[in-house]
CSV table of C-alpha atoms and ligand atoms in Angstrom, one decimal:
chain,number,residue,atom,x,y,z
A,63,MET,CA,98.8,115.8,85.1
A,64,GLN,CA,96.7,113.4,83.0
A,65,THR,CA,94.3,110.6,83.9
A,66,PRO,CA,95.4,107.1,82.9
A,67,THR,CA,92.8,107.1,80.1
A,68,ASN,CA,94.3,110.2,78.6
A,69,LEU,CA,97.6,108.5,78.9
A,70,LEU,CA,96.4,105.7,76.6
A,71,SER,CA,95.0,108.1,74.0
A,72,GLU,CA,98.1,110.3,74.1
A,73,ALA,CA,100.3,107.3,73.7
A,74,TYR,CA,98.4,106.1,70.7
A,75,SER,CA,98.4,109.5,69.2
A,76,VAL,CA,102.2,109.7,69.5
A,77,LEU,CA,102.5,106.4,67.7
A,78,ASP,CA,100.1,107.7,65.0
A,79,ALA,CA,102.0,111.0,64.6
A,80,ASN,CA,105.3,109.1,64.2
A,81,ASP,CA,103.8,106.6,61.6
A,82,LYS,CA,105.9,106.6,58.4
A,83,ALA,CA,103.7,104.0,56.6
A,84,THR,CA,106.3,101.2,56.6
A,85,TYR,CA,107.6,101.8,60.1
A,86,THR,CA,107.3,104.1,63.1
A,87,GLN,CA,110.1,106.7,63.6
A,88,PRO,CA,111.3,107.0,67.1
A,89,SER,CA,110.7,110.7,67.1
A,90,ALA,CA,110.1,113.5,64.6
A,91,GLU,CA,113.2,115.5,63.5
A,92,LEU,CA,115.7,113.8,65.8
A,93,TYR,CA,115.2,110.1,64.8
A,94,PRO,CA,113.6,109.9,61.3
A,95,HIS,CA,114.8,106.4,60.4
A,96,GLN,CA,113.8,102.9,61.5
A,97,TRP,CA,115.7,101.6,64.5
A,98,LEU,CA,116.0,97.9,65.4
A,99,TRP,CA,115.1,97.7,69.1
A,100,ASP,CA,112.8,100.8,68.9
A,101,SER,CA,110.7,98.9,66.4
A,102,CYS,CA,110.5,95.9,68.6
A,103,PHE,CA,109.3,97.9,71.6
A,104,ILE,CA,106.9,99.8,69.3
A,105,ALA,CA,105.4,96.6,68.1
A,106,ILE,CA,105.0,95.4,71.7
A,107,GLY,CA,102.7,98.5,72.3
A,108,LEU,CA,101.0,98.5,68.9
A,109,ARG,CA,99.9,94.9,69.3
A,110,HIS,CA,97.2,96.0,71.7
A,111,LYS,CA,95.4,98.0,69.1
A,112,ASP,CA,96.5,97.1,65.6
A,113,GLN,CA,98.2,93.7,65.2
A,114,ASP,CA,98.6,94.3,61.4
A,115,ARG,CA,100.6,97.4,62.0
A,116,ALA,CA,102.6,95.6,64.8
A,117,MET,CA,103.5,92.8,62.4
A,118,SER,CA,104.5,95.2,59.6
A,119,GLU,CA,106.7,97.1,62.0
A,120,ILE,CA,108.7,93.9,62.5
A,121,LEU,CA,108.6,92.9,58.9
A,122,GLY,CA,110.0,96.3,58.1
A,123,LEU,CA,113.1,95.3,60.0
A,124,PHE,CA,113.7,92.3,57.8
A,125,ARG,CA,113.7,94.6,54.7
A,126,GLY,CA,117.1,95.7,55.9
A,127,GLN,CA,118.5,92.3,56.7
A,128,TRP,CA,121.9,91.6,55.2
A,129,GLN,CA,122.7,88.5,53.2
A,130,ASN,CA,124.9,87.2,56.0
A,131,GLY,CA,121.9,87.5,58.4
A,132,MET,CA,122.7,90.7,60.2
A,133,ILE,CA,119.9,93.0,61.0
A,134,PRO,CA,121.2,96.6,61.1
A,135,ASN,CA,120.4,99.0,63.9
A,136,ILE,CA,119.2,101.6,61.4
A,137,ILE,CA,117.3,101.3,58.1
A,138,PHE,CA,117.6,104.8,56.6
A,139,ASN,CA,114.7,106.9,55.5
A,140,GLU,CA,115.1,107.1,51.7
A,141,GLU,CA,114.0,110.8,51.4
A,142,ASN,CA,116.6,113.1,49.7
A,143,HIS,CA,116.9,115.1,52.8
A,144,TYR,CA,118.7,112.2,54.6
A,145,LYS,CA,121.4,111.5,51.9
A,146,THR,CA,124.1,112.6,54.3
A,147,ASP,CA,123.1,110.0,56.9
A,148,ARG,CA,123.1,107.3,54.3
A,149,ASP,CA,126.4,108.4,52.8
A,150,LEU,CA,128.0,108.4,56.2
A,151,TRP,CA,127.6,104.7,56.4
A,152,ARG,CA,127.7,103.7,52.8
A,153,SER,CA,126.4,100.2,53.6
A,154,TRP,CA,126.8,99.3,49.9
A,155,VAL,CA,130.6,99.0,50.5
A,156,SER,CA,129.8,95.5,51.9
A,157,PRO,CA,128.9,92.7,49.5
A,158,TYR,CA,126.3,91.5,52.1
A,159,ALA,CA,124.3,94.7,52.3
A,160,PRO,CA,120.8,94.5,50.8
A,161,ARG,CA,120.3,96.3,47.5
A,162,GLY,CA,117.9,99.2,47.3
A,163,VAL,CA,117.8,99.8,51.0
A,164,SER,CA,120.5,101.8,52.9
A,165,THR,CA,121.4,100.8,56.4
A,166,THR,CA,124.2,101.0,58.9
A,167,GLY,CA,126.7,98.2,59.2
A,168,ILE,CA,126.2,97.3,62.8
A,169,THR,CA,123.3,95.8,64.9
A,170,GLN,CA,121.4,96.5,68.1
A,171,PRO,CA,120.1,94.4,71.0
A,172,PRO,CA,118.3,91.4,69.5
A,173,MET,CA,114.8,92.1,70.8
A,174,LEU,CA,113.1,90.6,67.7
A,175,ALA,CA,112.0,87.2,69.0
A,176,GLU,CA,110.5,88.8,72.1
A,177,ALA,CA,108.5,91.2,70.0
A,178,ILE,CA,107.4,88.5,67.6
A,179,VAL,CA,106.1,86.4,70.5
A,180,LYS,CA,104.4,89.3,72.2
A,181,VAL,CA,102.6,90.1,69.0
A,182,GLY,CA,101.8,86.4,68.6
A,183,GLU,CA,100.1,86.4,72.0
A,184,LYS,CA,97.4,88.7,70.5
A,185,LEU,CA,96.6,86.4,67.6
A,186,THR,CA,94.5,83.3,67.3
A,187,LEU,CA,96.5,80.0,67.3
A,188,SER,CA,96.2,79.6,63.6
A,189,ASP,CA,97.1,83.2,62.8
A,190,ARG,CA,100.0,82.9,65.3
A,191,ARG,CA,101.4,79.9,63.5
A,192,HIS,CA,101.1,81.7,60.2
A,193,TRP,CA,102.9,84.7,61.7
A,194,TYR,CA,105.7,82.6,63.2
A,195,ARG,CA,106.2,80.8,59.9
A,196,GLN,CA,106.5,84.1,58.1
A,197,VAL,CA,109.4,85.3,60.3
A,198,PHE,CA,111.0,82.1,61.3
A,199,GLU,CA,113.7,81.8,58.6
A,200,PRO,CA,115.0,85.3,58.7
A,201,LEU,CA,114.9,85.3,62.5
A,202,VAL,CA,117.0,82.1,62.7
A,203,LYS,CA,119.4,83.5,60.2
A,204,TYR,CA,119.8,86.6,62.4
A,205,HIS,CA,120.6,84.5,65.5
A,206,GLN,CA,123.0,82.4,63.5
A,207,TRP,CA,124.8,85.6,62.3
A,208,ILE,CA,125.2,86.7,65.9
A,209,TYR,CA,127.1,83.5,66.6
A,210,THR,CA,129.1,83.1,63.4
A,211,ASP,CA,130.1,86.8,63.2
A,212,ARG,CA,130.2,87.9,66.8
A,213,ASP,CA,131.4,84.9,68.6
A,214,PRO,CA,134.5,83.9,66.6
A,215,HIS,CA,136.2,82.1,69.4
A,216,LYS,CA,133.0,80.1,70.2
A,217,GLU,CA,133.0,81.3,73.8
A,218,GLY,CA,129.2,81.8,74.0
A,219,LEU,CA,129.3,85.6,74.4
A,220,ALA,CA,128.5,87.9,71.5
A,221,LEU,CA,131.0,90.8,71.0
A,222,LEU,CA,130.0,94.3,70.0
A,223,ILE,CA,132.1,96.7,68.0
A,224,HIS,CA,130.5,100.0,68.6
A,225,PRO,CA,128.6,101.5,71.6
A,226,TRP,CA,125.6,102.2,69.3
A,227,GLU,CA,125.2,98.4,69.1
A,228,VAL,CA,124.2,98.2,72.8
A,229,GLY,CA,121.7,101.0,72.2
A,230,MET,CA,122.9,102.8,75.4
A,231,ASP,CA,125.2,105.0,73.4
A,232,ASN,CA,127.2,106.8,76.0
A,233,THR,CA,127.0,104.2,78.8
A,234,PRO,CA,129.9,104.7,81.2
A,235,PRO,CA,131.6,101.3,80.8
A,236,TRP,CA,132.0,101.9,77.1
A,237,MET,CA,132.8,105.5,77.4
A,238,SER,CA,135.6,104.9,79.9
A,239,GLU,CA,137.1,102.3,77.6
A,240,LEU,CA,136.8,104.7,74.7
A,241,GLN,CA,138.5,107.5,76.5
A,242,GLU,CA,141.3,105.4,77.9
A,243,HIS,CA,142.2,103.4,74.8
A,244,GLN,CA,140.5,104.5,71.7
A,245,LEU,CA,140.7,108.2,71.1
A,246,SER,CA,142.5,109.0,67.8
A,247,TRP,CA,145.3,111.6,67.8
A,248,TRP,CA,143.1,114.2,66.1
A,249,ILE,CA,140.3,113.9,68.7
A,250,ARG,CA,142.9,114.2,71.5
A,251,ALA,CA,144.1,117.4,69.7
A,252,ILE,CA,140.6,118.8,69.6
A,253,LYS,CA,140.2,118.0,73.3
A,254,LEU,CA,143.5,119.7,74.2
A,255,THR,CA,142.7,122.8,72.2
A,256,ARG,CA,139.1,122.8,73.4
A,257,SER,CA,137.8,123.3,69.8
A,258,ASP,CA,135.0,120.9,70.7
A,259,THR,CA,132.9,123.9,71.8
A,260,ILE,CA,132.6,125.1,68.2
A,261,LEU,CA,131.7,121.7,67.0
A,262,THR,CA,129.0,121.4,69.7
A,263,MET,CA,127.1,124.2,67.9
A,264,LEU,CA,127.0,122.1,64.7
A,265,ARG,CA,125.4,119.1,66.2
A,266,ARG,CA,121.9,118.1,65.1
A,267,ASP,CA,121.1,116.1,68.2
A,268,THR,CA,121.5,119.2,70.4
A,269,HIS,CA,119.4,121.6,68.3
A,270,ASN,CA,116.2,121.5,70.3
A,271,ILE,CA,117.7,119.8,73.3
A,272,PRO,CA,120.2,121.3,75.7
A,273,SER,CA,123.7,119.9,75.1
A,274,SER,CA,124.0,118.9,78.8
A,275,GLN,CA,121.3,116.3,78.1
A,276,ARG,CA,123.3,114.6,75.3
A,277,PHE,CA,126.7,113.2,75.3
A,278,ALA,CA,129.9,115.3,75.1
A,279,THR,CA,131.1,116.4,71.7
A,280,ILE,CA,134.4,114.6,72.2
A,281,GLU,CA,132.5,111.4,72.8
A,282,ALA,CA,130.3,112.0,69.8
A,283,LEU,CA,133.4,112.6,67.6
A,284,ALA,CA,135.0,109.4,69.0
A,285,LEU,CA,131.8,107.4,68.1
A,286,PHE,CA,131.9,108.8,64.5
A,287,ASP,CA,135.6,108.0,64.3
A,288,ILE,CA,135.0,104.4,65.2
A,289,GLN,CA,132.2,104.2,62.7
A,290,ARG,CA,134.5,105.6,60.0
A,291,ARG,CA,137.1,102.9,60.8
A,292,LEU,CA,134.4,100.2,60.6
A,293,ARG,CA,133.3,101.5,57.2
A,294,ARG,CA,136.9,101.4,56.0
A,295,LYS,CA,136.9,97.7,56.8
A,296,ALA,CA,133.6,97.4,54.9
A,297,TYR,CA,132.0,96.2,58.1
A,298,ASP,CA,133.9,92.9,57.7
A,299,ILE,CA,134.3,91.4,61.2
A,300,GLU,CA,137.5,89.5,60.4
A,301,ARG,CA,139.2,92.7,59.1
A,302,ILE,CA,137.9,94.7,62.0
A,303,LEU,CA,139.2,92.3,64.7
A,304,ASP,CA,142.5,92.0,62.9
A,305,HIS,CA,143.1,95.6,63.6
A,306,SER,CA,142.3,95.0,67.3
A,307,MET,CA,139.6,97.6,67.4
A,308,PHE,CA,137.1,98.0,70.2
A,309,ALA,CA,135.4,94.6,70.9
A,310,ILE,CA,133.4,94.2,74.1
A,311,GLU,CA,131.2,91.3,75.3
A,312,ASP,CA,128.5,93.5,76.5
A,313,VAL,CA,126.4,92.4,79.5
A,314,ALA,CA,123.1,94.0,78.4
A,315,PHE,CA,123.3,92.7,74.8
A,316,ASN,CA,124.1,89.2,76.0
A,317,ALA,CA,121.3,89.2,78.7
A,318,ILE,CA,118.9,90.2,76.0
A,319,LEU,CA,120.3,87.6,73.6
A,320,ILE,CA,119.6,84.8,76.2
A,321,ARG,CA,116.0,85.8,76.6
A,322,ASN,CA,115.5,86.1,72.9
A,323,ASN,CA,117.1,82.7,72.3
A,324,ASP,CA,114.5,81.3,74.6
A,325,GLN,CA,111.8,83.0,72.7
A,326,LEU,CA,113.2,81.7,69.4
A,327,ILE,CA,113.0,78.2,70.8
A,328,LYS,CA,109.4,78.8,71.8
A,329,ILE,CA,108.5,80.0,68.3
A,330,ALA,CA,110.1,76.9,66.8
A,331,LYS,CA,108.1,74.7,69.1
A,332,VAL,CA,104.8,76.3,68.1
A,333,ILE,CA,105.4,75.7,64.4
A,334,GLN,CA,107.1,72.3,65.0
A,335,GLU,CA,110.4,73.4,63.4
A,336,VAL,CA,113.8,72.1,64.5
A,337,LEU,CA,116.5,74.6,65.2
A,338,PRO,CA,120.0,73.8,63.8
A,339,SER,CA,121.9,71.8,66.4
A,340,ASP,CA,125.0,74.1,66.3
A,341,LEU,CA,122.8,77.0,67.0
A,342,MET,CA,121.2,75.2,69.9
A,343,GLU,CA,124.7,74.4,71.3
A,344,SER,CA,125.8,78.0,71.0
A,345,MET,CA,122.6,79.3,72.7
A,346,ASP,CA,123.2,76.9,75.6
A,347,LYS,CA,126.8,78.1,75.9
A,348,THR,CA,125.7,81.7,76.2
A,349,ARG,CA,123.7,80.9,79.4
A,350,GLN,CA,126.8,79.4,81.0
A,351,ALA,CA,129.2,81.9,79.7
A,352,PHE,CA,127.1,84.8,81.0
A,353,GLU,CA,128.1,83.8,84.5
A,354,GLN,CA,131.7,84.6,83.7
A,355,LEU,CA,130.6,88.2,83.7
A,356,TRP,CA,129.7,88.1,87.4
A,357,ASP,CA,132.1,89.8,89.8
A,358,PRO,CA,131.6,88.2,93.3
A,359,LEU,CA,133.3,91.1,95.1
A,360,SER,CA,130.9,93.8,94.0
A,361,ALA,CA,128.0,91.3,93.3
A,362,GLN,CA,127.4,92.7,89.8
A,363,TYR,CA,127.6,91.6,86.2
A,364,TYR,CA,129.9,93.6,84.0
A,365,SER,CA,130.8,93.7,80.3
A,366,ARG,CA,134.2,92.5,79.5
A,367,ASP,CA,137.0,93.1,76.9
A,368,PHE,CA,136.8,90.5,74.2
A,369,ILE,CA,140.6,90.0,73.9
A,370,THR,CA,141.8,90.2,77.5
A,371,HIS,CA,138.7,89.1,79.2
A,372,ARG,CA,139.1,91.9,81.7
A,373,LEU,CA,135.8,92.9,83.3
A,374,LEU,CA,135.0,96.6,82.8
A,375,LYS,CA,134.2,97.3,86.4
A,376,VAL,CA,132.2,100.5,85.9
A,377,PRO,CA,128.7,100.1,87.3
A,378,SER,CA,125.6,100.6,85.1
A,379,VAL,CA,122.0,99.4,84.9
A,380,ALA,CA,123.1,96.8,82.4
A,381,SER,CA,124.1,94.7,85.4
A,382,LEU,CA,120.4,94.4,86.4
A,383,LEU,CA,119.5,93.0,83.0
A,384,GLY,CA,120.7,89.7,84.3
A,385,LEU,CA,117.1,89.5,85.6
A,386,TYR,CA,115.6,89.9,82.1
A,387,SER,CA,117.9,87.1,80.8
A,388,GLY,CA,115.9,84.7,83.1
A,389,SER,CA,119.0,82.4,83.2
A,390,ILE,CA,120.7,83.6,86.4
A,391,GLY,CA,120.4,81.7,89.7
A,392,GLU,CA,117.9,82.7,92.4
A,393,GLU,CA,120.7,83.9,94.7
A,394,ARG,CA,122.3,86.3,92.1
A,395,ALA,CA,118.8,87.5,91.2
A,396,ARG,CA,118.2,88.3,94.9
A,397,SER,CA,121.4,90.3,95.1
A,398,LEU,CA,120.4,92.4,92.0
A,399,VAL,CA,116.9,93.0,93.5
A,400,HIS,CA,118.6,94.1,96.7
A,401,GLN,CA,120.6,96.7,94.7
A,402,LEU,CA,117.5,97.9,93.0
A,403,SER,CA,116.0,98.8,96.4
A,404,ASP,CA,119.2,100.6,97.6
A,405,LYS,CA,118.6,104.3,98.0
A,406,HIS,CA,122.3,105.1,97.4
A,407,SER,CA,122.3,103.4,94.0
A,408,TYR,CA,119.1,102.6,92.1
A,409,ALA,CA,116.1,103.4,94.4
A,410,LEU,CA,115.7,107.1,93.5
A,411,ASN,CA,112.5,109.0,93.4
A,412,SER,CA,111.8,108.1,89.8
A,413,PRO,CA,113.7,104.9,89.1
A,414,ILE,CA,115.6,103.3,87.5
A,415,PRO,CA,118.7,105.5,86.9
A,416,THR,CA,120.8,104.1,84.1
A,417,VAL,CA,123.9,104.7,86.3
A,418,PRO,CA,123.7,104.2,90.1
A,419,LYS,CA,123.6,107.5,92.1
A,420,ASN,CA,126.8,106.6,94.0
A,421,SER,CA,128.8,106.3,90.8
A,422,SER,CA,131.1,109.2,89.9
A,423,TRP,CA,129.6,109.0,86.4
A,424,PHE,CA,126.0,109.7,87.6
A,425,ASN,CA,124.4,112.7,86.0
A,426,PRO,CA,120.6,112.9,86.2
A,427,VAL,CA,120.1,114.6,82.9
A,428,ASN,CA,122.8,113.1,80.6
A,429,TYR,CA,121.3,110.5,78.2
A,430,TRP,CA,122.5,107.0,79.3
A,431,GLN,CA,124.6,108.3,82.2
A,432,GLY,CA,121.9,108.6,84.8
A,433,PRO,CA,118.3,109.3,83.4
A,434,ALA,CA,115.6,106.6,83.6
A,435,TRP,CA,114.6,105.1,80.3
A,436,VAL,CA,111.2,103.3,79.9
A,437,ASN,CA,112.5,100.4,77.8
A,438,VAL,CA,115.1,99.5,80.5
A,439,ASN,CA,112.3,99.7,83.2
A,440,TRP,CA,110.1,97.5,81.0
A,441,LEU,CA,112.9,94.8,80.7
A,442,ILE,CA,113.5,94.8,84.4
A,443,ILE,CA,109.8,94.6,85.3
A,444,ASP,CA,109.6,91.6,83.0
A,445,GLY,CA,112.7,90.1,84.8
A,446,LEU,CA,111.4,90.8,88.3
A,447,LEU,CA,108.1,89.0,87.4
A,448,ARG,CA,109.9,86.0,86.1
A,449,TYR,CA,111.8,85.6,89.4
A,450,GLY,CA,108.6,86.1,91.4
A,451,TYR,CA,109.3,89.6,92.7
A,452,LYS,CA,105.8,90.8,92.1
A,453,LYS,CA,105.7,93.6,94.7
A,454,GLU,CA,108.9,95.1,93.3
A,455,ALA,CA,107.7,94.8,89.7
A,456,SER,CA,104.3,96.4,90.5
A,457,LYS,CA,106.0,99.3,92.3
A,458,LEU,CA,108.3,99.9,89.3
A,459,ARG,CA,105.4,99.7,86.9
A,460,ASP,CA,103.5,102.3,88.9
A,461,SER,CA,106.4,104.7,89.2
A,462,THR,CA,107.2,104.3,85.5
A,463,LEU,CA,103.6,105.0,84.5
A,464,SER,CA,103.3,108.0,86.8
A,465,MET,CA,106.4,109.6,85.3
A,466,ILE,CA,104.8,109.3,81.9
A,467,THR,CA,101.4,110.4,83.1
A,468,SER,CA,102.7,113.5,84.7
A,469,GLN,CA,105.2,114.5,82.0
A,470,GLY,CA,104.3,113.0,78.7
A,471,CYS,CA,106.1,110.5,76.4
A,472,PHE,CA,109.6,111.8,76.8
A,473,GLU,CA,112.7,110.0,75.6
A,474,TYR,CA,114.1,109.8,79.2
A,475,PHE,CA,113.4,111.1,82.6
A,476,ASN,CA,115.4,112.7,85.5
A,477,PRO,CA,115.5,110.0,88.1
A,478,ASP,CA,115.7,112.5,90.9
A,479,ASP,CA,112.6,114.5,90.2
A,480,GLY,CA,110.8,112.6,87.4
A,481,SER,CA,111.0,115.5,84.9
A,482,GLY,CA,110.8,114.5,81.2
A,483,ILE,CA,113.9,115.2,79.1
A,484,GLY,CA,115.4,114.5,75.7
A,485,ALA,CA,113.0,114.3,72.7
A,486,PRO,CA,109.3,114.7,73.4
A,487,ASN,CA,106.7,112.3,71.8
A,488,PHE,CA,109.1,109.4,71.8
A,489,SER,CA,107.7,106.3,70.3
A,490,TRP,CA,109.0,103.5,72.6
A,491,THR,CA,108.0,105.5,75.7
A,492,ALA,CA,104.4,105.7,74.2
A,493,ALA,CA,104.3,102.0,73.2
A,494,LEU,CA,105.6,100.6,76.4
A,495,ALA,CA,103.3,102.9,78.4
A,496,ILE,CA,100.5,101.2,76.6
A,497,ASP,CA,101.9,97.8,77.3
A,498,LEU,CA,102.5,98.5,81.0
A,499,TYR,CA,99.1,100.1,81.5
A,500,LEU,CA,97.2,97.3,79.9
A,501,ASN,CA,99.1,94.6,81.9
A,502,PRO,CA,98.3,95.3,85.6
A,503,ILE,CA,100.3,93.3,88.1
A,504,ILE,CA,98.2,91.5,90.7
A,505,VAL,CA,100.3,91.3,93.9
B,235,GLC,C1,119.5,106.7,70.5
B,235,GLC,C2,119.4,105.6,71.6
B,235,GLC,C3,119.1,104.3,71.0
B,235,GLC,C4,117.9,104.4,70.1
B,235,GLC,C5,118.0,105.5,69.1
B,235,GLC,C6,116.7,105.8,68.4
B,235,GLC,O1,120.6,106.5,69.7
B,235,GLC,O2,120.6,105.6,72.4
B,235,GLC,O3,119.0,103.3,71.9
B,235,GLC,O4,117.7,103.2,69.5
B,235,GLC,O5,118.3,106.7,69.7
B,235,GLC,O6,115.6,106.0,69.3
């Protein structure tokens, strides 16, 4: 058990140990590359000590920006050792991929504008303006890409083509879709013959971590299979959608998009720039369209299938991110807060579980199928505050900090007993611990 001051120094030393000069790796060994939303959360923590490093963390992400505006979820470490990772994606098969940098061909939750504003808060007004001007153009291009590429029917909701894009890799709504509709014949064969046990032994992500804490090998194979299919289509959305592959309007991604659209508007105002009117229109539409994801019967938001518009009614913490969007009405917000305080679903000893306890998918140690993640807690604390739920926000802040204080900066935590699991010395846990600690909530 550490004291809070130790917590700060430990968190900063995690970020220093994971410093790769142009970016911060999420964790040594397991995650050696630069990830999109990780870097955003990392910058939010770094801003308290080293604004220059926080800014270069974000600028590092623009290095990987594609000519069509897309910001990839991973920019690969260029060391020889990681050639296999780069070759798996072969981003160079797309004419839009940047030259001289290898990336994936998919994105991740668009947390950039939020991180840019948070870093800006720590700068003087003139430095802030300079900072905003530096990032404005590529940031607008990214938001425009989200709408042109991922909202082809102009419905207002962005579609995702791989579970890695939502950053909650094996979240139950996506996994149940995958298993019901998307398993290739060869994966079904492996499943039937149970040969997945041999493959489990070859996985890098389960080397130092028990395989019960990561997703099943069949799920991992299915994720790589989709990735291979995307690569075959050179990550071209028209070709991908032509083949009616997985396309989901994800509730977490769209909630985050709404909030980040608002932050983009804020940035534009500070530097007196005008956003393109079609972008403004699309952003407005997202706020309205988000309400189509509400299911009145269960009083929850769900992701939905892009083609059929069927809601994927498998509960997960993504529903609560409506609070972070800031765009939902008071009544729906109240209903989400109510679920947050329900002992049978989200109010466990060390909240917030990524899947409610009363779901058949709940597993307290399996990755995004139960454990509490600090970034999700941070997003929900932010949302609670915006809706005036200070007491709830403060309680969640305290329980989040106490998990980290007693266990260390783990990747995720068992929501039943608060034990730290997954990778140790995980960067966004450290960064957001710093941010939560330095922002006490006065109730
Ligand atoms: C895992 C997480 C994802 C994160 C990445 C790097 O894939 O699911 O959200 O960005 O690791 O930390």
